mmCIF file of C-alpha atoms in Angstrom:
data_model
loop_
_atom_site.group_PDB
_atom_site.id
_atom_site.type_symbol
_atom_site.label_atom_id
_atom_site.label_comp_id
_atom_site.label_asym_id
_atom_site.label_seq_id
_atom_site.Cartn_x
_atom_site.Cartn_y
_atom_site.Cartn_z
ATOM 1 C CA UNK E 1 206.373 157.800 190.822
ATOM 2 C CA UNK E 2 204.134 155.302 193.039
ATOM 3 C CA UNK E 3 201.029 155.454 194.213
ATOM 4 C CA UNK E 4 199.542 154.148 197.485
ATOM 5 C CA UNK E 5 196.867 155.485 199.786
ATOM 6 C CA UNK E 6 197.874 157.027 203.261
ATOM 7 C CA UNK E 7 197.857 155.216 206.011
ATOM 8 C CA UNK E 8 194.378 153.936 207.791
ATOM 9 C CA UNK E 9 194.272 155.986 210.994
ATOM 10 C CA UNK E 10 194.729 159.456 208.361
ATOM 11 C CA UNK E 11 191.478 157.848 206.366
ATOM 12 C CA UNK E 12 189.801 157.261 209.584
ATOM 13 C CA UNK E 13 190.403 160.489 210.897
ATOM 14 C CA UNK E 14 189.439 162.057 207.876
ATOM 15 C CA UNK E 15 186.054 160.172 207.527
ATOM 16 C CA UNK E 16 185.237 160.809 211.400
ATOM 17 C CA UNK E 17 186.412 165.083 210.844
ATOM 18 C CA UNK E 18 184.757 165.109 207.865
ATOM 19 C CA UNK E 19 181.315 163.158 209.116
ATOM 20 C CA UNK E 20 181.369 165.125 212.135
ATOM 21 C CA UNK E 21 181.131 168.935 210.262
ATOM 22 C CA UNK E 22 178.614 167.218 207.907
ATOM 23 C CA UNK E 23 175.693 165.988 210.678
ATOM 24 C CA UNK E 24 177.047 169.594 212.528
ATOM 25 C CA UNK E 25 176.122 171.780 209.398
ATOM 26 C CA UNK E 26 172.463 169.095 208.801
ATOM 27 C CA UNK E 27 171.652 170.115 212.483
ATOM 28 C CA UNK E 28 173.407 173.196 212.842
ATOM 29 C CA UNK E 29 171.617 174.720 209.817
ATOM 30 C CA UNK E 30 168.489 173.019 211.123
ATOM 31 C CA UNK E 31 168.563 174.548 214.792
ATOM 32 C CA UNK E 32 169.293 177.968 212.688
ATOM 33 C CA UNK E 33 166.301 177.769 210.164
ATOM 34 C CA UNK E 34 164.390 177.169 213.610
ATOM 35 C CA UNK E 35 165.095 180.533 214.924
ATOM 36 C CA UNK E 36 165.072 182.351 212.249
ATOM 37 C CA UNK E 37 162.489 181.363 210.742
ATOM 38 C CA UNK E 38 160.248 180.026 213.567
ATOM 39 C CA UNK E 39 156.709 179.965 211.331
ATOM 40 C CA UNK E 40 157.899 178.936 207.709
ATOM 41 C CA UNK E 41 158.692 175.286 207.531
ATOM 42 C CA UNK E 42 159.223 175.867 203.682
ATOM 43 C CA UNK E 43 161.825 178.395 204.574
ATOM 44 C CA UNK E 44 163.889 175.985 207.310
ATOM 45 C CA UNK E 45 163.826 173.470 204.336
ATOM 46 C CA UNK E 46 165.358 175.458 201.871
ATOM 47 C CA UNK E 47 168.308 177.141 204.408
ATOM 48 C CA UNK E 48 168.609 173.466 205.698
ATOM 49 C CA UNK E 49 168.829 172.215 202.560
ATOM 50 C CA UNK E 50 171.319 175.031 200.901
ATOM 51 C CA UNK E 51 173.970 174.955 203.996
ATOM 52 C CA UNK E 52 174.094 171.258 203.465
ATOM 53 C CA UNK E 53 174.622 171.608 199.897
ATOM 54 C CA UNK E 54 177.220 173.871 200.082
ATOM 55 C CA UNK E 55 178.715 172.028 203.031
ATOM 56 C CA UNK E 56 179.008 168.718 201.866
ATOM 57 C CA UNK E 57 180.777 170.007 198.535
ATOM 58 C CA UNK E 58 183.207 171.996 200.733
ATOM 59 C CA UNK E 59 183.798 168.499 202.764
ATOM 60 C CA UNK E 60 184.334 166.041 199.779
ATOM 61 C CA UNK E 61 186.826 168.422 198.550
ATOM 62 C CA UNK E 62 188.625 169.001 201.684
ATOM 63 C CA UNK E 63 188.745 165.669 202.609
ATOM 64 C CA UNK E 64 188.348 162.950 199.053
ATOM 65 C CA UNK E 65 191.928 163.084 198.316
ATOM 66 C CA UNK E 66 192.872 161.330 201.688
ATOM 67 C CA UNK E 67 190.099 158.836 202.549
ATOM 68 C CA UNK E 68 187.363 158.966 199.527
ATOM 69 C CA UNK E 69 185.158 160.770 201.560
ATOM 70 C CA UNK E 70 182.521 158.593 201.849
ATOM 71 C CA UNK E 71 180.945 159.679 205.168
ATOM 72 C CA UNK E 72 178.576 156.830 204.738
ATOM 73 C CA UNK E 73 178.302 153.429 205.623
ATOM 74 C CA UNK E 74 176.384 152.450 202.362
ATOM 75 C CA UNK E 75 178.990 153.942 200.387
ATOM 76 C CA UNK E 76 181.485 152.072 202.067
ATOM 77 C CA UNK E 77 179.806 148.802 202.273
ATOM 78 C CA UNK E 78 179.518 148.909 198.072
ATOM 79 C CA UNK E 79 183.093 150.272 198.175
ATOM 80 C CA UNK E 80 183.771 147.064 199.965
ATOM 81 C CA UNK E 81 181.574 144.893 197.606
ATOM 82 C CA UNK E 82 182.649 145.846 194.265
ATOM 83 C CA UNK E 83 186.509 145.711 195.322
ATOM 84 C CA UNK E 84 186.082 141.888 195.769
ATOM 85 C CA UNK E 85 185.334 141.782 192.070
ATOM 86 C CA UNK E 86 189.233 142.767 191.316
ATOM 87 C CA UNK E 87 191.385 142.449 194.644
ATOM 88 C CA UNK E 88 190.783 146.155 195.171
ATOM 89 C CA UNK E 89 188.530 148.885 197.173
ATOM 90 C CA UNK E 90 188.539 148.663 201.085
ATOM 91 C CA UNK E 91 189.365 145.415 202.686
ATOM 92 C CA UNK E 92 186.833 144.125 206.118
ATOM 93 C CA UNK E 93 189.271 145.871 208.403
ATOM 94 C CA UNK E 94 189.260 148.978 206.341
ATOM 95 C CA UNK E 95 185.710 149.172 206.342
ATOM 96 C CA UNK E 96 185.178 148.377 209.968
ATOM 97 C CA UNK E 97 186.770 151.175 210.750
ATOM 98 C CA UNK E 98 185.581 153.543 208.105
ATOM 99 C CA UNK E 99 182.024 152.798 209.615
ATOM 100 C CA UNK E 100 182.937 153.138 212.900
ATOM 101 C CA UNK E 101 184.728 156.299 212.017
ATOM 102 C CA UNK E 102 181.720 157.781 210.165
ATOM 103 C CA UNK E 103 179.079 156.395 213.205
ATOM 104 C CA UNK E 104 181.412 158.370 215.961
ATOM 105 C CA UNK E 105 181.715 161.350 213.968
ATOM 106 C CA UNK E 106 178.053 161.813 213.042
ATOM 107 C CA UNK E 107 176.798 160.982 216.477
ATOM 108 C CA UNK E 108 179.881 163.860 217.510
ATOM 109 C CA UNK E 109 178.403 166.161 214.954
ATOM 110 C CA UNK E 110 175.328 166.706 216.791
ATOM 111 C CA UNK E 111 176.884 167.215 220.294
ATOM 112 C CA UNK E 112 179.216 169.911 218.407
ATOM 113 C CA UNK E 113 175.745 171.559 216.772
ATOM 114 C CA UNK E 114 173.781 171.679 219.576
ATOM 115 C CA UNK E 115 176.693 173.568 221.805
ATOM 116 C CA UNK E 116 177.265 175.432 219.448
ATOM 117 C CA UNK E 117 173.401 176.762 219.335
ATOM 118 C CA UNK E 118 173.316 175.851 222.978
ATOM 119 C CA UNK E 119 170.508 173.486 222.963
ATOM 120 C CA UNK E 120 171.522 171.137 224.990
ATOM 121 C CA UNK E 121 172.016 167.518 224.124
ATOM 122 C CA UNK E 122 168.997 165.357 223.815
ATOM 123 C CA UNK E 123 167.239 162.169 222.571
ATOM 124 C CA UNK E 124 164.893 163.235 219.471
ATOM 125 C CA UNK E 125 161.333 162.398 219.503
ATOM 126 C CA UNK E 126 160.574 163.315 216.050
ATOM 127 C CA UNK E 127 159.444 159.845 214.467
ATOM 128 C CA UNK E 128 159.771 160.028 211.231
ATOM 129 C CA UNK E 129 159.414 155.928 210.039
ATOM 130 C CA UNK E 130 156.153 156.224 207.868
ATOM 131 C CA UNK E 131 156.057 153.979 204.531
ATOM 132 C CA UNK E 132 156.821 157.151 202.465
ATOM 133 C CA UNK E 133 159.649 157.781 204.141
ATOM 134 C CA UNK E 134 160.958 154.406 203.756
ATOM 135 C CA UNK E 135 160.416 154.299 200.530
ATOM 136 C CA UNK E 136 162.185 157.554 199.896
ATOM 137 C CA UNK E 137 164.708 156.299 201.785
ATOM 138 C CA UNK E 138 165.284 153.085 199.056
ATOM 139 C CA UNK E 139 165.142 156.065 196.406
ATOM 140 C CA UNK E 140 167.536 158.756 197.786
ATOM 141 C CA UNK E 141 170.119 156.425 198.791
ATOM 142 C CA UNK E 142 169.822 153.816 195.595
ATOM 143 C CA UNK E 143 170.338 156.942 193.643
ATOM 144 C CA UNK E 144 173.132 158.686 195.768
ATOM 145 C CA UNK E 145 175.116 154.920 194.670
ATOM 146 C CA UNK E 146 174.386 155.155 191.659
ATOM 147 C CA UNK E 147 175.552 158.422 191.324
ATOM 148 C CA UNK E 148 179.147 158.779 192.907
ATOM 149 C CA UNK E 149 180.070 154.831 191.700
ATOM 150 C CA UNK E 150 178.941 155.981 187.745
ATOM 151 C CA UNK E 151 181.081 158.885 188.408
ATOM 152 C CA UNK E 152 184.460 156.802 189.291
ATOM 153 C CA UNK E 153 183.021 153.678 186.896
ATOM 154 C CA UNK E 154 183.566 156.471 183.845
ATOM 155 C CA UNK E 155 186.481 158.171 185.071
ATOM 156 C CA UNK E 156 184.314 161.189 185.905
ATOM 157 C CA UNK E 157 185.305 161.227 190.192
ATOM 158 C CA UNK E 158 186.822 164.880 189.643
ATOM 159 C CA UNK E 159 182.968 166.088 189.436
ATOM 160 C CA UNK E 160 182.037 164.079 192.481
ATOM 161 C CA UNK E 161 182.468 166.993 194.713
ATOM 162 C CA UNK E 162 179.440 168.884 193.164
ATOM 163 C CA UNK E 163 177.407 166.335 191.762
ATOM 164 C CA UNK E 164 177.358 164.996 194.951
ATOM 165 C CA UNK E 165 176.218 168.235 196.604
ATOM 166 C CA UNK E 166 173.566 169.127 194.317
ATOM 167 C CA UNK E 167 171.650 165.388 194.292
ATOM 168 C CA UNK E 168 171.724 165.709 197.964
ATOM 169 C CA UNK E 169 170.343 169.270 197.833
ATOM 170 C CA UNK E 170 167.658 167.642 195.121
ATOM 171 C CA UNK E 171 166.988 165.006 197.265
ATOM 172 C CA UNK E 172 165.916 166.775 200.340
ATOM 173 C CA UNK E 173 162.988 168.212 197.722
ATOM 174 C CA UNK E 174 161.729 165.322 195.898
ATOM 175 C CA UNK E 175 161.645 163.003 198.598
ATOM 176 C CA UNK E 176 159.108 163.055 201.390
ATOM 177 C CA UNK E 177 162.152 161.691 203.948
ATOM 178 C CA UNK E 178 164.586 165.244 202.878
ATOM 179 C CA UNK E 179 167.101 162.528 201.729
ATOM 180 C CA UNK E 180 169.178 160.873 204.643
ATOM 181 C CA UNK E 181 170.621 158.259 202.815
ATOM 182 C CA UNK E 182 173.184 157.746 205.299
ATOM 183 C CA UNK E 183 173.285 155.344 208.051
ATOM 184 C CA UNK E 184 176.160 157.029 210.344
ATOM 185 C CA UNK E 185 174.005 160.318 209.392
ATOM 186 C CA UNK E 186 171.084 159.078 210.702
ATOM 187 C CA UNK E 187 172.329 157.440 213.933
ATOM 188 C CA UNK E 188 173.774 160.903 214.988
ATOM 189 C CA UNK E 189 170.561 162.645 214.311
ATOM 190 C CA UNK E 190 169.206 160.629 217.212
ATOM 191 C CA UNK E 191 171.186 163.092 219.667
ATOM 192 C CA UNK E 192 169.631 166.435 218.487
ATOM 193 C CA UNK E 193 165.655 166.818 219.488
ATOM 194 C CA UNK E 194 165.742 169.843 216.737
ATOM 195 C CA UNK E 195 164.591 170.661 213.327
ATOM 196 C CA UNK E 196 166.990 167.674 211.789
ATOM 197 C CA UNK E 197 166.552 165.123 214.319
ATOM 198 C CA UNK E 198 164.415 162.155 214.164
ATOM 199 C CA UNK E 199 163.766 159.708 217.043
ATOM 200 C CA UNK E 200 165.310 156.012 217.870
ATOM 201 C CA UNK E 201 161.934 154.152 217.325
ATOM 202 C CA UNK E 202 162.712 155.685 213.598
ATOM 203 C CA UNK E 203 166.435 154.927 213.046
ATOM 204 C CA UNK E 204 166.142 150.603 212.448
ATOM 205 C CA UNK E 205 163.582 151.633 209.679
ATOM 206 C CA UNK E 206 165.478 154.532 208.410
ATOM 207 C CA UNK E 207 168.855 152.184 208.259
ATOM 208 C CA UNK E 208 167.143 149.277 206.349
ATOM 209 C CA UNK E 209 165.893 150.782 203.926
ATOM 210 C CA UNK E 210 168.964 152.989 202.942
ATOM 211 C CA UNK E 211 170.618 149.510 202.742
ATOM 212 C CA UNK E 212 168.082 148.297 200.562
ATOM 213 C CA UNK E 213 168.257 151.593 198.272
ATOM 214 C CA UNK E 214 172.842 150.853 198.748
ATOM 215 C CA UNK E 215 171.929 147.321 197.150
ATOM 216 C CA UNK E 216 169.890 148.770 194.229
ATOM 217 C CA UNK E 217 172.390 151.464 193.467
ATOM 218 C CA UNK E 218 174.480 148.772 193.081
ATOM 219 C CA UNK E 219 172.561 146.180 191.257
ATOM 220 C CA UNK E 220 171.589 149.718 188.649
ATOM 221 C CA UNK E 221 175.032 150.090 188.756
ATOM 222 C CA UNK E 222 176.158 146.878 187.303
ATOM 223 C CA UNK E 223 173.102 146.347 184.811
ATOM 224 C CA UNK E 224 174.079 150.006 183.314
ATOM 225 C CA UNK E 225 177.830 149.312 183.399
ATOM 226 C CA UNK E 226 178.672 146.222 183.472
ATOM 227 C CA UNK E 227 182.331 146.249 182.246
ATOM 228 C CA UNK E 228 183.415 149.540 183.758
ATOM 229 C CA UNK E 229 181.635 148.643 187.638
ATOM 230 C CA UNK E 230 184.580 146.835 188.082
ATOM 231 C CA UNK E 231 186.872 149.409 188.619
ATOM 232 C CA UNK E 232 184.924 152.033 190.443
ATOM 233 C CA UNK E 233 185.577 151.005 193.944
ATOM 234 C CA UNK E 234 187.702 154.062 194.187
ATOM 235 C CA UNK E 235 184.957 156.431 195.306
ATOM 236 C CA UNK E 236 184.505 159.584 196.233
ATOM 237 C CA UNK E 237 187.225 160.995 194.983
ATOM 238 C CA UNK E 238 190.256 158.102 194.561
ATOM 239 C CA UNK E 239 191.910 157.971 197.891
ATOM 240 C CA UNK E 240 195.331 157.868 196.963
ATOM 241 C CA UNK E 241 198.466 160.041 196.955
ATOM 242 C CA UNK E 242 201.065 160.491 195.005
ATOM 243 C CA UNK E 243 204.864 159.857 196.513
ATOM 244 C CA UNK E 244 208.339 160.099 194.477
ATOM 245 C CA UNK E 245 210.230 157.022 195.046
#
């Protein structure tokens, strides 16, 4: 029996499918929670919040056994980062093209949610870059790290699928931002002036500081596990298959 991961245009292709359906249930569930619930912003939060939930479990599932499913940059990036410790994890081609993958795929996401609603296409002009936000930014994404690498630094990556979903789901409650933490994510929310949208002017601000948060996941992550951070660059669920020799 030998192991080895599939090839990188199946991993990008995963990552840009499974990227894609995530930003198209954020927005799709968004422009939904809009008409149904037109005058309760509480309400569009919480069916927002529990289609993405749901969703993203659904995705990681579907789609961790071929690329990780990362669907993030900053997941990638420390993917990238902690495999230099050991040889391992994605190499700069490999993540080039996961983040490209993930950027293409979120910014098709919101095309596919708004025809699907038939919304039209547009520019959002919801600015969302106050300091709060930022900051919440630093904290949803340094904790979304810190969550899935634990996971694979303990040999725990089988529960990634709903851990993952329910901090997200947590996230878009206790922070004032509703928990982006996701650079690809955020780029493609540009294209969808709807409930989940948020406006270019916001998106340099929004990107920083989920890189900041990506760097204290990871600097958590090595303070609170300093022997077993080396091997969890196999994240979100290890992206390998199984082939009989």
């Amino acid at each position: 029996m030998t192991t080895h991961p599939p090839a990188l245009w199946r991993r990008a292709l995963a990552e840009a499918l499974g990227t894609c359906l995530l930003v198209a249930i954020v927005v799709g569930s968004g422009i939904a929670a809009q008409q149904l619930s037109p005058d309760d912003v509480g309400l569009q939060l919480l069916q927002n919040s529990t289609a993405t939930v749901l969703g993203l479990t659904v995705l990681i599932l579907i789609y961790g056994p071929i690329s990780g499913a990362h669907f993030n940059p900053a997941v990638s990036l420390v993917d990238w980062i902690l495999g230099r410790r050991t040889g391992s994890g994605l190499s700069v081609k490999e993540l080039c093209t996961y983040i490209a993958s993930q950027t293409v795929g979120a910014i098709g996401g919101s095309v596919l949610a708004n025809t699907m609603f038939e919304v039209g296409t547009a520019i959002s002009g919801k600015e969302r870059a106050t300091p709060g936000h930022l900051l919440a930014e630093v904290v949803a994404t340094s904790g979304l790290v810190l969550l899935i690498f634990s996971l694979a630094a303990t040999k725990r990556s089988s529960l990634a699928a709903p851990a993952v979903g329910a901090y997200i789901g947590a996230a878009y409650w206790f922070t004032s931002s509703t928990s982006f933490a996701n650079p690809a994510v955020t780029v493609g929310r540009i294209f969808s002036d709807t409930f989940a949208g948020i406006a270019p002017v916001s998106v340099p601000g929004f990107v920083l500081a989920q890189l900041i948060g990506a760097a204290v996941g990871l600097g958590l992550l090595v303070a609170l596990f300093p022997r077993d951070a080396r091997t969890a660059d196999d994240v979100v669920v290890p992206h390998t298959v199984n082939t009989r020799a």
